[in-house]
Coordinates of C-alpha atoms and ligand atoms in Angstrom, one line a residue:
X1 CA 81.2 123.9 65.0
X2 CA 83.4 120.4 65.1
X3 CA 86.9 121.3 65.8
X4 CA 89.6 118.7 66.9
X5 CA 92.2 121.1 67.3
X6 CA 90.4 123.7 69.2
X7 CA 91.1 124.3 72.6
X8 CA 87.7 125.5 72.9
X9 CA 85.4 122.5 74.6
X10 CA 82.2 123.1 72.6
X11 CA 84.1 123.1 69.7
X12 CA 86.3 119.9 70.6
X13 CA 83.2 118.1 71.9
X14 CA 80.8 120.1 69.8
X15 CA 77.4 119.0 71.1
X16 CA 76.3 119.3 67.1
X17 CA 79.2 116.3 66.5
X18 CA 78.2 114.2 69.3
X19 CA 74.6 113.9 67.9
X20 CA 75.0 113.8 64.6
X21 CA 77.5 110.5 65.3
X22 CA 74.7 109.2 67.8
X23 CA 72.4 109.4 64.9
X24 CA 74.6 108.1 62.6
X25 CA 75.2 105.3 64.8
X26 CA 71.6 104.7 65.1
X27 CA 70.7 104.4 61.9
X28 CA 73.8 101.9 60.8
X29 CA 73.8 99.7 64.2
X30 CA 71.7 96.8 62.3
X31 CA 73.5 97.3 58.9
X32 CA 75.8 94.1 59.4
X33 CA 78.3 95.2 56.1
X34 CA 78.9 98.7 58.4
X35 CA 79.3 96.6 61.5
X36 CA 81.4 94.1 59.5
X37 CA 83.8 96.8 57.8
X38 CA 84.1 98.4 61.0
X39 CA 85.2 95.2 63.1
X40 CA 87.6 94.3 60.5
X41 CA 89.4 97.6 61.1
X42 CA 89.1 96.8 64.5
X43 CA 91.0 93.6 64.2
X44 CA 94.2 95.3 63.3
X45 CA 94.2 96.5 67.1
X46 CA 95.3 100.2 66.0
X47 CA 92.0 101.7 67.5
X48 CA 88.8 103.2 65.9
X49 CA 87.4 106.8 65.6
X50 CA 84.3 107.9 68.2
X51 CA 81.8 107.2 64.6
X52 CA 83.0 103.6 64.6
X53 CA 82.8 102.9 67.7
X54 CA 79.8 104.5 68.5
X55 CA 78.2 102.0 66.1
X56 CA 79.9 99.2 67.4
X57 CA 77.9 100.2 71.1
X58 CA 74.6 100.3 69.8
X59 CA 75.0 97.3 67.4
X60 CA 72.3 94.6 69.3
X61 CA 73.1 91.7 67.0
X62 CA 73.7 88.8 69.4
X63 CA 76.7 87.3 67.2
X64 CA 78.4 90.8 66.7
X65 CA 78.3 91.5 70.3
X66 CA 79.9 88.3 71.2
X67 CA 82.7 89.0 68.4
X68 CA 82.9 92.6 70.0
X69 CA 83.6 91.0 73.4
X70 CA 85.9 88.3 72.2
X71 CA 88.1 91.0 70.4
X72 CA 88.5 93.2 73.3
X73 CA 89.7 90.1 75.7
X74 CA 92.1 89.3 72.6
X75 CA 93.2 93.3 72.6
X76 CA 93.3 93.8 76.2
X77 CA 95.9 90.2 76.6
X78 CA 98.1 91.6 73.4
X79 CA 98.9 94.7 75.0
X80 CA 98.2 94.4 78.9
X81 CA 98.9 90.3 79.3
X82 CA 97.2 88.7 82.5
X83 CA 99.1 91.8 84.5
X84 CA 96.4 94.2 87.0
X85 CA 98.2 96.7 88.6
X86 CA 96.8 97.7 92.1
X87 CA 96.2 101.2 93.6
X88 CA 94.7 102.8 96.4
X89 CA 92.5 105.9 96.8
X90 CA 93.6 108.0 99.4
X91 CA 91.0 111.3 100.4
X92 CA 92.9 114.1 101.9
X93 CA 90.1 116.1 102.3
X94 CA 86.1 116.6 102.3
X95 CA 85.8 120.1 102.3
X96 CA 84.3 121.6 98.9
X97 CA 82.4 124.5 97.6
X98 CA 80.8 123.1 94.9
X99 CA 77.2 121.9 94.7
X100 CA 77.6 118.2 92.7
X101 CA 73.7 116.8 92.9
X102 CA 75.6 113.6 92.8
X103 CA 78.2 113.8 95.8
X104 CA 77.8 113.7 99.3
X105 CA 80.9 116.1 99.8
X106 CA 78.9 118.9 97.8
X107 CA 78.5 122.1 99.8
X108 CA 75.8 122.2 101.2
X109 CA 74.9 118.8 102.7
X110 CA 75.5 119.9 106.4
X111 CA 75.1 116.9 108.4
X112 CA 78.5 114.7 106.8
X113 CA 81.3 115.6 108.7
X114 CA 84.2 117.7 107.5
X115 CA 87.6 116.4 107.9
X116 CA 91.2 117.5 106.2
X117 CA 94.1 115.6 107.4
X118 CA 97.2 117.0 109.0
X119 CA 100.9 115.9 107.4
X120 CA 100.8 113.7 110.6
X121 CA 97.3 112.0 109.9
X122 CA 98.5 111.4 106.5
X123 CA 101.8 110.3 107.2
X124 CA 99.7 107.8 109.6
X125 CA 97.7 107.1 106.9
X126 CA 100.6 106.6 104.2
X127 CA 102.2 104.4 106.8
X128 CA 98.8 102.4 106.9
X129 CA 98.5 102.0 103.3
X130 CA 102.5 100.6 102.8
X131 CA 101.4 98.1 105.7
X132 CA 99.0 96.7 103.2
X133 CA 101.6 96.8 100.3
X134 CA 100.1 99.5 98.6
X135 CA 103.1 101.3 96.3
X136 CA 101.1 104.0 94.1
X137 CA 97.7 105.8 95.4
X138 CA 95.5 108.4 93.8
X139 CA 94.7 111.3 96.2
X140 CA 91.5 113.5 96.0
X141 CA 90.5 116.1 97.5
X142 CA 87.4 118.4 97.4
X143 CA 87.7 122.3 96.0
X144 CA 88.2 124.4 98.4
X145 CA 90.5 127.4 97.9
X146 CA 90.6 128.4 101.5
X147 CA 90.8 124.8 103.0
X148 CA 92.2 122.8 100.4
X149 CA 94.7 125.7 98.7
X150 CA 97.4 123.9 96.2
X151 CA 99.5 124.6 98.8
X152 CA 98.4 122.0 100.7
X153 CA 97.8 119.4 98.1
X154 CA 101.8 120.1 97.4
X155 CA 102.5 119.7 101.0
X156 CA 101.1 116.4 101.2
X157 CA 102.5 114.9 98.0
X158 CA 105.9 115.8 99.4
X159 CA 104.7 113.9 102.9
X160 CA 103.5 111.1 101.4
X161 CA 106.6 110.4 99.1
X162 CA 108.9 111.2 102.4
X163 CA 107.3 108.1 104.3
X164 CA 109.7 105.6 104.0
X165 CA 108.2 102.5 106.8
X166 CA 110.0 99.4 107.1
X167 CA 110.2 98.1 103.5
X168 CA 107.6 100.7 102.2
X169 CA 107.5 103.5 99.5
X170 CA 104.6 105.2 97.7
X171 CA 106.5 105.4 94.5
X172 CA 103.7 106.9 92.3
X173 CA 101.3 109.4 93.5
X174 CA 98.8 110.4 91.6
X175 CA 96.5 113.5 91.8
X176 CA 92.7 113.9 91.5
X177 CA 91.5 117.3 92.1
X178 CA 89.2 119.9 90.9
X179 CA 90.3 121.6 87.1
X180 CA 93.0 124.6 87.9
X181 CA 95.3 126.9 86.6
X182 CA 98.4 126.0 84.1
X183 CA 100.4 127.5 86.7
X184 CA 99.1 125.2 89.5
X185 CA 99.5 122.0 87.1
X186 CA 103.2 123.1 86.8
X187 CA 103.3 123.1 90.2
X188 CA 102.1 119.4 90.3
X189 CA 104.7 118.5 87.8
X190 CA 107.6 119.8 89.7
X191 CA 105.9 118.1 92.6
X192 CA 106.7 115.1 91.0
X193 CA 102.9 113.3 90.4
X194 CA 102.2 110.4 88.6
X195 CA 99.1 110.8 86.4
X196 CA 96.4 114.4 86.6
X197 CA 93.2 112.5 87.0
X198 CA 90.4 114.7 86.3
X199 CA 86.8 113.2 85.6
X200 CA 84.1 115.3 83.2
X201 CA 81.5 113.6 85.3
X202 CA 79.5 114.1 81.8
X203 CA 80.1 116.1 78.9
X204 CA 76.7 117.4 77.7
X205 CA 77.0 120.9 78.8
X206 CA 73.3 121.5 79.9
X207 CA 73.4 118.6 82.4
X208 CA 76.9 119.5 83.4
X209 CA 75.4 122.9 84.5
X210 CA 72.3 121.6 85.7
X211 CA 74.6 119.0 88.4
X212 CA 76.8 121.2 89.0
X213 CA 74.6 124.5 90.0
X214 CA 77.0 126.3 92.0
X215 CA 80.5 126.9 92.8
X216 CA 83.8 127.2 90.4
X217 CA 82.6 123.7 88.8
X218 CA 79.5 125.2 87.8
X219 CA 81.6 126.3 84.6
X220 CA 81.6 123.5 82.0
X221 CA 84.0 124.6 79.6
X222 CA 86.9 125.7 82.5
X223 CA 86.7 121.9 83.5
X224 CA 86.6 120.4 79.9
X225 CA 89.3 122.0 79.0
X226 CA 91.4 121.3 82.3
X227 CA 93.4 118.4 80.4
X228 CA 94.4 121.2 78.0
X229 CA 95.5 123.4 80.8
X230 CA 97.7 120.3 82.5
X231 CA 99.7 119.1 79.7
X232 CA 100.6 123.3 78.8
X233 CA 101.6 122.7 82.7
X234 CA 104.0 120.3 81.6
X235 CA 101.9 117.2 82.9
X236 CA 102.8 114.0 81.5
X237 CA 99.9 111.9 81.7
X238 CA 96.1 112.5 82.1
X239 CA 93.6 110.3 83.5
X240 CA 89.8 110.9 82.3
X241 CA 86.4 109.5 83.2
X242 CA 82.8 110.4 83.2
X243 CA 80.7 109.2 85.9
X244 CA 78.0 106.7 84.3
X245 CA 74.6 107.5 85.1
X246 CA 74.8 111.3 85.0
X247 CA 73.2 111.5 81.1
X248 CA 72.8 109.1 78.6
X249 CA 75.6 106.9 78.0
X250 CA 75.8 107.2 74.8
X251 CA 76.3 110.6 74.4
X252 CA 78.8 110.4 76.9
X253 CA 80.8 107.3 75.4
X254 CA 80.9 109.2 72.3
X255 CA 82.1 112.4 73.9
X256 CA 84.8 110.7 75.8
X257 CA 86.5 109.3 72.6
X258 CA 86.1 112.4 71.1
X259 CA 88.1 114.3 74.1
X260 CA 90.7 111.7 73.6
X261 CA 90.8 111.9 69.6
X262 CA 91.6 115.8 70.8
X263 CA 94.4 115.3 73.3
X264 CA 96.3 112.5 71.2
X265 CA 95.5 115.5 67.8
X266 CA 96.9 118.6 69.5
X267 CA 99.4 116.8 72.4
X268 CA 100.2 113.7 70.3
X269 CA 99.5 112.1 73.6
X270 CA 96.1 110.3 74.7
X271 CA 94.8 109.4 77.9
X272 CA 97.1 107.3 80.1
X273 CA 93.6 106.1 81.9
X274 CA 90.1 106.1 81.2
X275 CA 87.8 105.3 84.3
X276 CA 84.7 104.5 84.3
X277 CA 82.9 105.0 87.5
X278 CA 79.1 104.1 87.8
X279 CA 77.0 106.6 90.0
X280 CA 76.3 104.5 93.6
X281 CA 74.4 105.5 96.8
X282 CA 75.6 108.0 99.2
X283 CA 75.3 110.3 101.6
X284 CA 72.3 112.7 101.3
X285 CA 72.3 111.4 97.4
X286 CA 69.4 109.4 96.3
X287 CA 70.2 107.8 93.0
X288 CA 66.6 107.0 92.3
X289 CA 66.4 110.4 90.9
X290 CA 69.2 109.7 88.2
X291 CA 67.1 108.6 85.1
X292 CA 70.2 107.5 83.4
X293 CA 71.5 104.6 85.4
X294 CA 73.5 101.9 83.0
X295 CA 72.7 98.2 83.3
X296 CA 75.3 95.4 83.9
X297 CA 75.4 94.6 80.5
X298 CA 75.2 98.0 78.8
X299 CA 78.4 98.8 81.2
X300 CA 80.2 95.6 80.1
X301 CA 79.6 96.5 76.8
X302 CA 81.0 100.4 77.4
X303 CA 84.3 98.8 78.5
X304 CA 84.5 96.4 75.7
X305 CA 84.1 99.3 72.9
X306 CA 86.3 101.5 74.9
X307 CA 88.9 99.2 74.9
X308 CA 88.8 98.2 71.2
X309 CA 88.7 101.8 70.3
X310 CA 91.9 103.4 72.5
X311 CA 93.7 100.1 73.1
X312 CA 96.7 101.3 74.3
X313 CA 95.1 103.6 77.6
X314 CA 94.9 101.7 80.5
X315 CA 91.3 101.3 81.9
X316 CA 90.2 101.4 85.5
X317 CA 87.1 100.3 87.7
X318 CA 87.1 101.4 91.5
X319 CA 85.4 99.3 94.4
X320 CA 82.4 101.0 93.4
X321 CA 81.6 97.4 91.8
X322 CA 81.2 94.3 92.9
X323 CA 83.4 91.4 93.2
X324 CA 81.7 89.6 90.5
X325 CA 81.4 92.7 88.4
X326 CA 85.0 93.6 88.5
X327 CA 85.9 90.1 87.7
X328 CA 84.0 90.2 84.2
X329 CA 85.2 94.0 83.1
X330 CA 88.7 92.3 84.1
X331 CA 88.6 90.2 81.2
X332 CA 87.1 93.0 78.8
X333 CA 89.8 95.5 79.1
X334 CA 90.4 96.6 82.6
X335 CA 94.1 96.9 83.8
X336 CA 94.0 98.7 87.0
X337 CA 92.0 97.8 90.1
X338 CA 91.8 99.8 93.3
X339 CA 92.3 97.2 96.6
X340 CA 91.2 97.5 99.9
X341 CA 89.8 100.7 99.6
X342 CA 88.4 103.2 101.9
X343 CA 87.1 106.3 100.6
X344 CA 86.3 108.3 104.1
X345 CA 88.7 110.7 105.0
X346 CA 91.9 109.2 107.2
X347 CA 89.9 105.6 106.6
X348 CA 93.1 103.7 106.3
X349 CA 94.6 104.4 109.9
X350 CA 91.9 103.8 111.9
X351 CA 90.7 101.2 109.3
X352 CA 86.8 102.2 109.5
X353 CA 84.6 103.4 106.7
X354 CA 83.3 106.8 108.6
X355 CA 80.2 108.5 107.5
X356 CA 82.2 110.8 105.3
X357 CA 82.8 108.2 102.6
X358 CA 82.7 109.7 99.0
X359 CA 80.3 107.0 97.8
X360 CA 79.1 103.4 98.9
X361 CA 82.0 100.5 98.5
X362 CA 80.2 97.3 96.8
X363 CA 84.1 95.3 96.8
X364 CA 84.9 95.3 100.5
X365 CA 87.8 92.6 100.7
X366 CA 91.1 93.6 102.1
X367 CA 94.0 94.0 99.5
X368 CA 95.6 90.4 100.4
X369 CA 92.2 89.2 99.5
X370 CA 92.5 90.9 96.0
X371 CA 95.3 90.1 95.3
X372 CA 94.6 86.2 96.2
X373 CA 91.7 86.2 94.5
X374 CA 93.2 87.7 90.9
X375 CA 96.3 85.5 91.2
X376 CA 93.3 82.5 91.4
X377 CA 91.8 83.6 88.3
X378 CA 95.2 83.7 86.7
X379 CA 96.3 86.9 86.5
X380 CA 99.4 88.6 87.4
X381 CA 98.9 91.2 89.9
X382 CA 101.3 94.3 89.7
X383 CA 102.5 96.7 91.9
X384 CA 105.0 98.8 89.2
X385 CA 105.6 101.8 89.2
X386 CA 108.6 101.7 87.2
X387 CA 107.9 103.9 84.1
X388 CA 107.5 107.0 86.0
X389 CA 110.9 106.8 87.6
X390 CA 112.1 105.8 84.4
X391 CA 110.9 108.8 82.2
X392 CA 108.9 106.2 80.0
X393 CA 105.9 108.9 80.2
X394 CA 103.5 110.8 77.9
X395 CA 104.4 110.6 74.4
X396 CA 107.5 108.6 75.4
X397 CA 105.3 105.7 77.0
X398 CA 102.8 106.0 74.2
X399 CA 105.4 105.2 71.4
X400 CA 105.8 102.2 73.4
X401 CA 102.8 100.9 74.2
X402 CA 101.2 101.5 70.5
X403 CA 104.1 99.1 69.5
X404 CA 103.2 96.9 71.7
X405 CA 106.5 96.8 73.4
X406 CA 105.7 97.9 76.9
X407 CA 105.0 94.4 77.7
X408 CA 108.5 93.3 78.0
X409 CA 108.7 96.0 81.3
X410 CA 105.4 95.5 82.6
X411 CA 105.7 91.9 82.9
X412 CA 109.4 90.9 84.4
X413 CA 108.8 94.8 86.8
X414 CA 105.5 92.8 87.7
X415 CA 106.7 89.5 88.6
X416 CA 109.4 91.9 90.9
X417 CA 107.0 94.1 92.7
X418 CA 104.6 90.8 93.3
X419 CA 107.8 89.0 94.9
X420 CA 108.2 92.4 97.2
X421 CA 104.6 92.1 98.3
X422 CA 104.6 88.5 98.7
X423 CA 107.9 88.6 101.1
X424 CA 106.6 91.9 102.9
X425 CA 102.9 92.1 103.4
X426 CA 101.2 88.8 102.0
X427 CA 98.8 86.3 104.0
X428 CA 100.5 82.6 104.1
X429 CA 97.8 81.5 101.8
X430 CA 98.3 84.7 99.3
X431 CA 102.1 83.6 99.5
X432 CA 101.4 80.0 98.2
X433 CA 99.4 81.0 95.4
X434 CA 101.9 83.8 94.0
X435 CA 104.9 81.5 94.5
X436 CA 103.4 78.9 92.1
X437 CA 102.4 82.0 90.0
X438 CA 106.4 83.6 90.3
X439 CA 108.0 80.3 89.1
X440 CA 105.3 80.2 86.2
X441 CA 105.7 83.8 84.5
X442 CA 109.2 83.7 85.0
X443 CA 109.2 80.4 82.4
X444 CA 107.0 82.6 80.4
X445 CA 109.7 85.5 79.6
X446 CA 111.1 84.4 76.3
X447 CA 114.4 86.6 76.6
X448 CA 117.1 84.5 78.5
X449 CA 118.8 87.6 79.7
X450 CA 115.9 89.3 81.0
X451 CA 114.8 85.8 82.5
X452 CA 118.2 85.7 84.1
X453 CA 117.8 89.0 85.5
X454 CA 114.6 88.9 87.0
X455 CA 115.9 85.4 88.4
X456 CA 118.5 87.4 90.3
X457 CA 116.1 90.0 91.5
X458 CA 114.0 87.7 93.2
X459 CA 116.6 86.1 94.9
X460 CA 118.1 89.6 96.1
X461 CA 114.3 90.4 97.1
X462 CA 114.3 87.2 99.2
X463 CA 117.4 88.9 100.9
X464 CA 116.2 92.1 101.6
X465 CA 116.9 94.2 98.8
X466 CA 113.7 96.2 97.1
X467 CA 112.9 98.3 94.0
X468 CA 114.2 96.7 91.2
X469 CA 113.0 98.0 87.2
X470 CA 113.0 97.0 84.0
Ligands
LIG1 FE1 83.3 118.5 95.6 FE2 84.3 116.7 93.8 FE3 82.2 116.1 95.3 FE4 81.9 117.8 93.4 S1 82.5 115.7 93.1 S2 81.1 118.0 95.5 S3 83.9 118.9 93.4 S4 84.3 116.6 96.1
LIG2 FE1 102.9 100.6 84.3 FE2 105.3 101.1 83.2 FE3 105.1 99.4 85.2 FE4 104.2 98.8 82.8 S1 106.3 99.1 83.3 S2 103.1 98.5 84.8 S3 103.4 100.7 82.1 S4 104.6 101.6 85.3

């Protein structure tokens, strides 16, 4: 049975819920005066429930869909601006004991090679990655109690923050690994992470158990109910994400809303992030046998709806896509890119994709690239971190954001960090773009004080001096 407030998963997603909206959905996605009523709610930029959206998705009509899109550029420049913030992946290790059909790192594919990285190899690799200009990363790490205790995920939080390398600073670290105890997400707290990312991979329990055929993960409702578990464990801010491609995308579009109608009803606090990875190619994966795949357009769509429904959570696309790809879902709704990736164990230091990489990289461009090529297409690329450091997290940063406020930190904190990058890592050609860029979203900032501040900054950037915040 349908229960928001449980803290049960098959009654939070209830499977009987999820198909009754798909069929719901259905049968109203040509009935214009539904479509209508629903986008007029949608206009008002507060969000819509998983029903509503649901029809949105599946609505065809040529016009609505354009009027879909065109809202979510409009929601996605009212509350996020031109700004992209910029992270990095970094893999700690590829041991695991689960069996995920869909990863290369599942137990037992024999031939990829194992790796975990000493506190030295990832203080090499932190050093690396703040070479680039990288300031917040996202670690992972396969489940592997014996290798990959919490132990050592604490461990290497606590080195990567320590790495302090000419003008660098990982400033916001944030964790994705397998669903565990409240006592372990305590632990993370204390240690000080940015956001518990945490991806369903897909919520329709029989194809959950199906993928997932052995080890801990095998256990669907442990692992839905992990973002329970963290923010009892004090955790802040939760990251979600199903992997597209695992079951049909519907029935995963509408259980993601639903887990996020749940956290905001019984936390008061929704997502900080959705992702929304696509399945790609892989080690000893053949994604010919996924039935499921989503097209370009169907994906595009998926991000639009997303972000019209949950406008306030920040939405992120890996280097799983292409350039071209990325630059589309940019406009729709997305608001944090991953740059100059490498997803192979200790990839960064040695600066080669090894044959342990996680899954196939279709955006290959170094960071300086990235961040050239976003500031060409106008927007404002960010390297903040500041709202962690300033306790403007969970419910806290939510308040803020649904007002619509956050913007007047995001933007002056990322014209700051962009100035640090510029003066510290940047290409000569990357540095002539952003300084046109500085000049012209510092005229944008309406206040005169905060103008006057970040004017200041920037000159005390130019002379050496780093981490200013809003
Ligand atoms: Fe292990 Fe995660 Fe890969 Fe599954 S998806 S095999 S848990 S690393
Ligand atoms: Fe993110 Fe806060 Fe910085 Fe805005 S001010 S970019 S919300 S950390």
């Amino acid at each position: 049975m349908y229960n928001l407030k449980s803290e049960n998963a098959e009654e939070f997603i209830s499977n009987e819920e999820v198909l009754k909206t798909i069929e719901y959905a259905t049968s109203n996605k040509t009935n214009l005066s539904i479509v209508n009523s629903i986008l007029e709610k949608a206009r008002e930029k507060k969000g819509l429930t998983h029903k509503e959206a649901a029809v949105l998705l599946l609505c065809q009509d040529k016009e609505k869909t354009e009027e879909i899109f065109s809202l979510s550029r409009e929601i996605k420049e009212e509350y996020y601006g031109n700004r992209i913030v910029l992270f990095a992946p970094l893999y700690l290790s590829n041991y695991c004991v689960n069996g995920c059909t869909y990863c290369p790192y599942h137990a037992i594919n024999k031939h990829i090679p194992r790796k975990k990285m000493t506190q030295e190899e990832i203080r090499n690799e932190v050093i690396a990655l703040q070479d680039m200009g990288h300031k917040r990363l996202a670690i992972e790490s396969g489940e592997d109690p014996v290798n990959n205790p919490i132990e050592y995920i604490l461990e290497s939080i606590d080195t990567i923050y320590s790495v302090k390398h000419k003008n660098g600073a990982i400033r916001r670290v944030n964790v994705n690994i397998a669903a565990t105890t409240i006592e372990n997400y305590r632990k993370l707290h204390e240690a000080k992470i940015g956001t518990y990312i945490l991806f369903q991979e897909t919520y329709n329990k029989q194809t959950y158990e199906r993928l997932h055929p052995t080890g801990p993960k095998h256990n669907y409702n442990y692992h839905t109910e992990a973002m329970d578990r963290a923010m009892q464990g004090g955790i802040d801010d939760v990251g979600m994400g199903v992997l597209f491609g695992l079951d049909n995308y519907v029935y995963e579009f509408v259980s993601l809303l639903m887990h996020a109608e749940h956290l905001e009803a019984l936390y008061g606090v929704g997502p900080h992030t959705i992702s929304v990875p696509r399945i790609r190619r892989a080690d000893d994966i053949d994604v010919t046998t996924f039935k499921n795949a989503v097209d370009d357009e169907t994906f595009k769509k998926i991000v639009a709806v997303i972000r019209i429904a949950i406008p306030y959570t920040g939405m992120i696309i890996s280097t799983r896509e292409n350039k071209e790809c990325r630059k589309e879902l940019l406009e729709l709704g997305i608001s944090q890119i991953s740059g100059g990736s490498k997803t192979s164990v200790g990839g960064y230091y040695k600066d080669e994709e090894e044959d342990s990489s996680q899954f196939e990289v279709n955006d290959n461009r170094t960071l300086d690239e990235v961040v050239n090529w976003l500031m060409e297409l106008n927007y404002l690329p960010s390297f903040c971190t500041a709202c962690y450091g300033s306790g403007r997290v969970g419910d806290r940063f939510m308040e803020i954001c649904k007002d619509r406020q956050i913007h007047y930190f995001c933007h002056p904190n990322a014209i700051m960090t962009l100035k640090e990058y510029l003066q510290d890592y940047a290409s000569e050609k990357t540095k002539n773009t952003g300084e046109k860029l500085i000049l012209n979203e510092i005229n944008k900032i309406e206040d005169e004080n905060i103008k006057l501040k970040v004017t200041n900054n920037i000159s005390k950037i130019i002379n050496g001096e780093r981490n200013f915040k809003f």
